Short mmCIF file of C-alpha atoms in Angstrom, two decimals:
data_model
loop_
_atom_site.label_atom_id
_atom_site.label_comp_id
_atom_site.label_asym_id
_atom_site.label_seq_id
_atom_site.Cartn_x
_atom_site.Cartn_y
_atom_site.Cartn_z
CA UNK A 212 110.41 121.51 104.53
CA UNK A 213 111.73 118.42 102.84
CA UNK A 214 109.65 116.42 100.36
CA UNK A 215 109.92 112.56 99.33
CA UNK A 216 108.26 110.16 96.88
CA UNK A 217 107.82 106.82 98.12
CA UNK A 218 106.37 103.67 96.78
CA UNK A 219 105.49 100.33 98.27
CA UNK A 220 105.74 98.71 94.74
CA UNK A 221 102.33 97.37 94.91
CA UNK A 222 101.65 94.67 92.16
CA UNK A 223 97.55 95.23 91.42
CA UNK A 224 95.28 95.94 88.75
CA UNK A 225 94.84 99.82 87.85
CA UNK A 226 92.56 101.60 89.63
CA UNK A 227 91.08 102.73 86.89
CA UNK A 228 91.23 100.80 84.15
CA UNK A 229 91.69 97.59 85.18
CA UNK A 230 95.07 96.42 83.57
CA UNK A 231 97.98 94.94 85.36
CA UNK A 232 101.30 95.58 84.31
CA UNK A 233 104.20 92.28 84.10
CA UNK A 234 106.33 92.24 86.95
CA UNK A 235 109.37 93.84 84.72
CA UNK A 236 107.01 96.74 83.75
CA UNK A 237 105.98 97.48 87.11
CA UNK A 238 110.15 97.50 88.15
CA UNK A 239 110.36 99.71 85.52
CA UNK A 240 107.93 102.06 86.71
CA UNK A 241 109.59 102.58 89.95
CA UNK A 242 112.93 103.02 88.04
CA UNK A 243 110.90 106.04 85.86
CA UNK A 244 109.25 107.46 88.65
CA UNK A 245 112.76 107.97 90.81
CA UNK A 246 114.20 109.69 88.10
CA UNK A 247 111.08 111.93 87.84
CA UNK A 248 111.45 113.06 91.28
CA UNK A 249 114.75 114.02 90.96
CA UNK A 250 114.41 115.51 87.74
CA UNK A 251 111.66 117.50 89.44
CA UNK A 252 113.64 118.32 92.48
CA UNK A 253 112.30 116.27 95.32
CA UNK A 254 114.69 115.77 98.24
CA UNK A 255 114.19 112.35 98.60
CA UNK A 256 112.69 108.98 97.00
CA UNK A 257 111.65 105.76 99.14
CA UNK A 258 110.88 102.08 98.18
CA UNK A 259 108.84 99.91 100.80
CA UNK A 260 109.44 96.56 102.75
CA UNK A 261 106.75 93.92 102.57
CA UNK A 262 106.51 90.21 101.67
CA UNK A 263 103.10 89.79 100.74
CA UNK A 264 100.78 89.88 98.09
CA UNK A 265 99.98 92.81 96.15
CA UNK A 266 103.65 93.94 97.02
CA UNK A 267 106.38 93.43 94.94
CA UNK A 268 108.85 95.37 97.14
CA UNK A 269 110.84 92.41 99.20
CA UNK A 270 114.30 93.67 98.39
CA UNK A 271 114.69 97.51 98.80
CA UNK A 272 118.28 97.09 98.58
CA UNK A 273 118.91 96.04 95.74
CA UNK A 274 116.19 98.59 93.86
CA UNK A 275 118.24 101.01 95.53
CA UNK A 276 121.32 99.90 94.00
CA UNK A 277 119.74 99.99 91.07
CA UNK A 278 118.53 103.48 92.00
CA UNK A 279 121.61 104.70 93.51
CA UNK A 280 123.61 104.17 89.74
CA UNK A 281 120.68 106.00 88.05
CA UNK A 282 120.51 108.90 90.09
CA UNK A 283 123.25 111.95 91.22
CA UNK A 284 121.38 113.98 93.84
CA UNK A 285 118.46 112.43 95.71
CA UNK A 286 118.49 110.83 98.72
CA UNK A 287 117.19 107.10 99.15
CA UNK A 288 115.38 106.21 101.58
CA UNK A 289 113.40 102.83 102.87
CA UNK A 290 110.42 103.03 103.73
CA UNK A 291 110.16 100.97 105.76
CA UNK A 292 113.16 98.85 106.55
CA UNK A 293 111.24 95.63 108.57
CA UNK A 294 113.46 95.17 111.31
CA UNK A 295 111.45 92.25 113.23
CA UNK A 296 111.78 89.55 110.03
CA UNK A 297 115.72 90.57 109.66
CA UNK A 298 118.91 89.08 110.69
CA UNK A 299 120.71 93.00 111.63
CA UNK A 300 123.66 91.83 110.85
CA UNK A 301 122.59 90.77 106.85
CA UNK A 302 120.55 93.83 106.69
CA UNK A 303 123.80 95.98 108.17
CA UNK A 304 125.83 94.20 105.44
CA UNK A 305 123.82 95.12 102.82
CA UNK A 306 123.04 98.64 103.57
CA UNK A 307 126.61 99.49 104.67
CA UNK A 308 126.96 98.50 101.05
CA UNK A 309 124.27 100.41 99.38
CA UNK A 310 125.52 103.56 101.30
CA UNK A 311 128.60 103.54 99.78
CA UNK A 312 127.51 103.01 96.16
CA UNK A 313 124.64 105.40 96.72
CA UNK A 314 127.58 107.93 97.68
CA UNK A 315 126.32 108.47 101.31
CA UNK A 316 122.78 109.23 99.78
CA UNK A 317 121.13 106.67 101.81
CA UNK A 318 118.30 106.76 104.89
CA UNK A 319 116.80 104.11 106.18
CA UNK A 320 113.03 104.14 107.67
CA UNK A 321 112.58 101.05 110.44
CA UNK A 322 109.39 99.28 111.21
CA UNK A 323 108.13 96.22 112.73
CA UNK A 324 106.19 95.59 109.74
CA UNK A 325 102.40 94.99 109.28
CA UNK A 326 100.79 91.31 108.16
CA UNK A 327 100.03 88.13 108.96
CA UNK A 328 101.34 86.35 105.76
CA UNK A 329 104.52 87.99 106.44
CA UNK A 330 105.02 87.29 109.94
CA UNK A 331 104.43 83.63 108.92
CA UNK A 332 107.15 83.32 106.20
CA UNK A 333 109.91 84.68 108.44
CA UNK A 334 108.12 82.75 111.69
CA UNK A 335 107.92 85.30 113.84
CA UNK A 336 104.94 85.40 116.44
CA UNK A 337 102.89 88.82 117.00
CA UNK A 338 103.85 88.99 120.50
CA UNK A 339 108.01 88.52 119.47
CA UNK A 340 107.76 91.54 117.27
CA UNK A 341 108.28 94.27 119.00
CA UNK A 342 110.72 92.60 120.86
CA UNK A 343 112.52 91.13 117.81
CA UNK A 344 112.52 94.93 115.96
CA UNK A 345 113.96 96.61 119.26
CA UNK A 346 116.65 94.11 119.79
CA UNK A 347 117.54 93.83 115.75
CA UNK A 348 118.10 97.89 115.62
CA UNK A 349 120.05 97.96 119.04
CA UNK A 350 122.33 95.34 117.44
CA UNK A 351 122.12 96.89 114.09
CA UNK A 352 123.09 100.53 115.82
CA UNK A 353 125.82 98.79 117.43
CA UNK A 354 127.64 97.68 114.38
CA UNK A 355 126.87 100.65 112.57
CA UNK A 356 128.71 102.32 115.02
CA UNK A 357 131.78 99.81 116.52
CA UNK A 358 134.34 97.80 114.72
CA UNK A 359 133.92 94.77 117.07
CA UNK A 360 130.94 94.43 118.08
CA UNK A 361 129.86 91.73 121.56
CA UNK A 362 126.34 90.92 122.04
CA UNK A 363 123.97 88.67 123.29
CA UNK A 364 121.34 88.71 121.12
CA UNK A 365 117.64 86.63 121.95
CA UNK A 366 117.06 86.19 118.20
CA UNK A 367 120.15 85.28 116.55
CA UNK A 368 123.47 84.18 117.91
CA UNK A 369 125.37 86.15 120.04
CA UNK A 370 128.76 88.03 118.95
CA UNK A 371 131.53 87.94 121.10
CA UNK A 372 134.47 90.64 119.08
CA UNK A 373 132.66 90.47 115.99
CA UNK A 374 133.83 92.40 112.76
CA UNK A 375 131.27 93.18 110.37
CA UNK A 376 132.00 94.36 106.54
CA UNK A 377 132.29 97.01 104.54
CA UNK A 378 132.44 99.66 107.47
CA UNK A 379 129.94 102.22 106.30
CA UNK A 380 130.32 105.73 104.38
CA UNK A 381 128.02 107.95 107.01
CA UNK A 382 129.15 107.63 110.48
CA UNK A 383 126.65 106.82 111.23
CA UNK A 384 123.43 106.31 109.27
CA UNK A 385 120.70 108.52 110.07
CA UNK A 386 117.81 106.20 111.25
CA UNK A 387 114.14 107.17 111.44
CA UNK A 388 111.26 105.04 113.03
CA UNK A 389 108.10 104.54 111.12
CA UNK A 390 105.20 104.69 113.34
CA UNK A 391 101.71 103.84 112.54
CA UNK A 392 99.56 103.06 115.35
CA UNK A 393 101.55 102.20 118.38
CA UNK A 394 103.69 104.11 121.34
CA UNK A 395 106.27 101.24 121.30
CA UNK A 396 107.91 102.69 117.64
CA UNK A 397 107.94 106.22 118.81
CA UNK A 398 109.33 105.52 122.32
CA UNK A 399 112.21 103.52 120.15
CA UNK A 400 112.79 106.44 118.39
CA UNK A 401 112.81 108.96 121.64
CA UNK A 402 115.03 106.59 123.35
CA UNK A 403 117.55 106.51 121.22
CA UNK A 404 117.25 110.35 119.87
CA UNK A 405 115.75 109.39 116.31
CA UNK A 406 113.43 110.88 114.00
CA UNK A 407 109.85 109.79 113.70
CA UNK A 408 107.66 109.28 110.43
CA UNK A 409 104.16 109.25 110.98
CA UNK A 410 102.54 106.57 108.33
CA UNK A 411 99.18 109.30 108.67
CA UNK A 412 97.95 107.62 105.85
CA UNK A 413 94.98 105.28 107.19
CA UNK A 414 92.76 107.58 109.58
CA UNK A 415 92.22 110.65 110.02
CA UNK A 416 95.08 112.86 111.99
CA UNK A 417 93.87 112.38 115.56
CA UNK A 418 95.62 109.36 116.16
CA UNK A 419 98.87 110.17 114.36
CA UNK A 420 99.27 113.49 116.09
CA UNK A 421 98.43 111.58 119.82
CA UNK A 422 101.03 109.50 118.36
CA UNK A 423 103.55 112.23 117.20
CA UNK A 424 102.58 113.84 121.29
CA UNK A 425 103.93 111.12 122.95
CA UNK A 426 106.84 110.87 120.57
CA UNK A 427 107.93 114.46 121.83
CA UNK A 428 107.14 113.65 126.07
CA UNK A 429 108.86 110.39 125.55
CA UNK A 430 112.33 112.56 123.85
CA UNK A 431 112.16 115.09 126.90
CA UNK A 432 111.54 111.78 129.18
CA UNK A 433 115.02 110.70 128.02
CA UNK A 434 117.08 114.15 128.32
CA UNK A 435 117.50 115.55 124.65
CA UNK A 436 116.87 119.09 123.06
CA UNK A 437 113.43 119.05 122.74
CA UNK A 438 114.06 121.80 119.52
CA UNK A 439 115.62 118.52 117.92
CA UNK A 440 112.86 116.17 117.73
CA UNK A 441 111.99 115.43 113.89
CA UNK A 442 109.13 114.19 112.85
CA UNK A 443 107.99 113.25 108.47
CA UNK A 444 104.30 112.26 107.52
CA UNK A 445 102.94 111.00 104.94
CA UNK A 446 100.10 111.44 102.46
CA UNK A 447 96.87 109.42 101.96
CA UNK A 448 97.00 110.63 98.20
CA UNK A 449 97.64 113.30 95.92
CA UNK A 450 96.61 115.10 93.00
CA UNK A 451 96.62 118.95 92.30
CA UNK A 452 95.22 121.26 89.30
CA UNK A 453 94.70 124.38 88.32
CA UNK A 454 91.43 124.94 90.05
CA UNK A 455 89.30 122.50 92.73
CA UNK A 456 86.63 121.41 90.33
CA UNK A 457 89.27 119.82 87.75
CA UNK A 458 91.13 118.02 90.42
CA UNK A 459 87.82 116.23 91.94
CA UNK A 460 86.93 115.57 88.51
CA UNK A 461 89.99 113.52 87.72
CA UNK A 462 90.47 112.03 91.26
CA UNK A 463 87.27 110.82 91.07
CA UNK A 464 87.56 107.37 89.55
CA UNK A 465 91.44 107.34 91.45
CA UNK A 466 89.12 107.06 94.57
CA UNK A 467 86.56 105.07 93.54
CA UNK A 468 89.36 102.25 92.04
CA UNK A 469 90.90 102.64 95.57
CA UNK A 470 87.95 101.72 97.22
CA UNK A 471 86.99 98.57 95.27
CA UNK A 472 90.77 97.19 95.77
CA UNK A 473 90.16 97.87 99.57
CA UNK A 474 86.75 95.83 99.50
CA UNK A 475 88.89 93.21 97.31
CA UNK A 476 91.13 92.73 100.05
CA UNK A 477 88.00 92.67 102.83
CA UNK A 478 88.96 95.94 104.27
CA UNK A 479 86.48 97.87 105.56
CA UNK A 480 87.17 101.50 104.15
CA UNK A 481 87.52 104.65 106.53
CA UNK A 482 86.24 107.51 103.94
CA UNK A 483 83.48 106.11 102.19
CA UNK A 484 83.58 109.10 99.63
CA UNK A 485 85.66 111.24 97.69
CA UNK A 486 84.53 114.23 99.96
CA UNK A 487 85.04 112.43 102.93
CA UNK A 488 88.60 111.12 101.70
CA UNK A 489 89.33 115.07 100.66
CA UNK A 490 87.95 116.69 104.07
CA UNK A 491 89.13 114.11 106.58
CA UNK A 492 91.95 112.13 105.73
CA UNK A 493 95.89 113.50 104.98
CA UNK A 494 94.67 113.52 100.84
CA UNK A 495 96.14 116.50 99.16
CA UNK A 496 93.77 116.92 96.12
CA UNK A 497 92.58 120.38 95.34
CA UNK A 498 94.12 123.55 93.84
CA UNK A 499 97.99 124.22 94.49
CA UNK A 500 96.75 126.85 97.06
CA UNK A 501 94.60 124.81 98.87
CA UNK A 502 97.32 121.89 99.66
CA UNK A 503 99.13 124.43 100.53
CA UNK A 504 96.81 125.32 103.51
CA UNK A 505 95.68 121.62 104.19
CA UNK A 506 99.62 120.94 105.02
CA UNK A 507 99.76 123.87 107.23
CA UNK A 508 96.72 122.74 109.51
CA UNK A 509 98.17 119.39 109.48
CA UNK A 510 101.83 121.03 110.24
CA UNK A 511 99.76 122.68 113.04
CA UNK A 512 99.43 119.51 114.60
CA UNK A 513 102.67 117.37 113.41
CA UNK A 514 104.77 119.74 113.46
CA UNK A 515 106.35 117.74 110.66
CA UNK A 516 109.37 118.88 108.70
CA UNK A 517 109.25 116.34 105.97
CA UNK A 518 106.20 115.21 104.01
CA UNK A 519 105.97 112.14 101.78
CA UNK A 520 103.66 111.96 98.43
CA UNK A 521 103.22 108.88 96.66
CA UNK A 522 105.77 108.58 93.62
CA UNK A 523 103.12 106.02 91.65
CA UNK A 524 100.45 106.79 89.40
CA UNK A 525 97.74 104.81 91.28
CA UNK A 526 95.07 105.21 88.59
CA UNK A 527 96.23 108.34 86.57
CA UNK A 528 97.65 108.25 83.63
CA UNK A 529 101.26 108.86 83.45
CA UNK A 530 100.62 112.32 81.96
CA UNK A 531 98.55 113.79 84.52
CA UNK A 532 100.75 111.65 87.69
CA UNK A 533 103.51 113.80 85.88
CA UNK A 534 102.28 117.28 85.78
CA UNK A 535 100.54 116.93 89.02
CA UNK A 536 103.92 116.39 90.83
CA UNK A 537 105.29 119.23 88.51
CA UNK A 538 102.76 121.20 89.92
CA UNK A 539 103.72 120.31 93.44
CA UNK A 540 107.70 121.61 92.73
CA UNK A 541 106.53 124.95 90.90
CA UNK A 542 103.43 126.46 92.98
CA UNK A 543 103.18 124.05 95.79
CA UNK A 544 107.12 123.19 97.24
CA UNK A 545 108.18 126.88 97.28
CA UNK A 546 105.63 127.92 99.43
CA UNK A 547 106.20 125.17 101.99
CA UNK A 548 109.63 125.54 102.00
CA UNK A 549 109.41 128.91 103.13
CA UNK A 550 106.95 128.66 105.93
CA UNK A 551 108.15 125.82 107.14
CA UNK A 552 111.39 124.95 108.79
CA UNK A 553 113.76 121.91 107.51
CA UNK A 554 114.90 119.39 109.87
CA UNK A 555 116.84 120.55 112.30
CA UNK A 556 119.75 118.03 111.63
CA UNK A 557 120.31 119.41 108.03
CA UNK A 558 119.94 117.45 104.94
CA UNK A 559 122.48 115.40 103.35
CA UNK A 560 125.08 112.75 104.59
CA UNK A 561 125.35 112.55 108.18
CA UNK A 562 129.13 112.30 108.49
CA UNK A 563 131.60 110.10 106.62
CA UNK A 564 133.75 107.44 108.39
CA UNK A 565 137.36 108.49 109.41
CA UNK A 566 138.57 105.21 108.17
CA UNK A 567 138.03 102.01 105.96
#
């Protein structure tokens, strides 16, 4: 099993105590917390997509660039790459970029995209969005993959012989498909042979894993090994210690910050208390022993080879964000990674081009 830290870069009081950090500070913070991870030795560190308050995360290229001269080792990964508001050929331009000064270290997650505010700045209609995202990764696949590219796109203008530069480093990119809630993102993903990553964040797993089901039908449906579908998931939250009781105690006012900000925002919240949140959603927060057995039973019904835990502090303080995910690579990692498989493609640069 592979294991990533991922943050959205959201821009919002402390959970805890209240304070907001500058812009610059909070940048900062995601440039500390991807050097953690690697210093720790997770496999793989992801920055979000959105463009809409409390985010902060509109350009996940260039914090990867950032990133990508910082770090030797992890991979980089969006998370998720929004598709349905992007010209593909600008957002092929700039990651064909990124994966060569990332030194073929980059993976890109693809998404549609959630909200309203969004969708408005970039004009594009909820019932265009699916359409828009399928279309934009077709075309972006396309150029990934050809020197010349012809194509009649809906949503942009068309290319007739089209050359589109820097050619990339990986030939090609690997590609995963974010999926949250609907069959249209995981039926992308079958179609074309791609992994899934299940957001499993918001409810509890039944929807994700009917989700994750149709994911494999859909991959048989369209002819490939079905010992080759790959499916990630992420984490509602995390926080381990030594022993039960001391992790509840500390987590406590994490969850409680978490569910004012929700009210803030007039969301309605699905686990209306710490024990619920613990017992029903994807949370890890417990002893190392006992996220070790809440991934298997959710493994049980993913059959996910790569998990996601959330690289910011989100109302701990940095020194117990820090020896929590320490925890995680010394008791908690090991264990996973021997009972449960990596992805079947392998881990590292999918193949480098033949020629510039």
């Amino acid at each position: 099993m592979k294991f990533l830290a991922i943050t959205l870069i959201v821009h919002a009081p402390d959970r805890v105590t209240g304070a907001r950090k500058s812009t610059q500070d909070r940048f900062r913070e995601v440039i500390d917390n991807a050097l953690l991870a690697e210093e720790l030795g997770f496999d793989g560190f992801g920055v979000g997509e959105r463009h809409e308050r409390p985010f902060i995360s509109s350009s996940p290229p260039v914090v990867l660039s950032h990133l990508a001269a910082l770090t030797r080792r992890i991979r980089l990964f969006t998370a998720v790459t929004t598709l349905s508001l992007l010209d593909p050929v600008r957002a092929y331009e700039d990651y064909a970029t990124l994966d060569h000064l990332s030194g073929g270290r980059l993976e890109l997650i693809i998404g549609k995209g959630n909200g309203a505010a969004q969708r408005e700045l970039f004009q594009v209609t909820p019932e265009d969005q699916w359409e828009r995202n399928a279309e934009s990764y077709e075309l972006f696949r396309r150029i990934w993959r050809q020197d010349k590219v012809t194509y009649p796109a809906r949503f942009r203008p068309e290319l007739a012989e089209a050359e589109v530069w820097p050619r990339p480093l990986q030939q090609p990119i690997r590609v995963w498909h974010g999926s949250a809630t609907s069959r249209e993102s995981v039926d992308l993903a079958a179609r074309y042979g791609d992994p899934v990553f299940s957001a499993n964040v918001t409810h509890p797993i039944e929807p994700y894993a009917e989700l994750v089901r149709h994911y494999r039908e859909r991959w048989e449906h369209y002819g490939h090994d079905p010992a080759l579908a790959t499916v990630g998931a992420g984490t509602a939250g995390y926080y381990a210690a030594p022993t039960s009781q001391d992790a509840l105690k500390v987590y406590r006012p994490v969850f409680e910050g978490q569910l004012a900000f929700q009210k803030s925002l007039g969301l309605e919240p699905v686990f209306t208390s710490l024990e619920d949140f613990v017992e029903r959603s994807s949370a890890l927060i417990g002893s190392p022993q006992q996220v070790i057995e809440k991934v298997h039973r959710y493994h049980e019904r993913l059959g996910h080879s790569v998990l996601h835990l959330h690289a910011d502090a989100g109302g701990l303080t940095d020194a117990q964000h820090r020896d929590s995910l320490a925890l995680f690579q010394s008791e908690i990692a090991p264990t996973l990674r021997r009972d449960i498989p990596d992805p079947p493609f392998g881990w590292g640069p999918v193949a480098p081009a033949t020629a510039d």
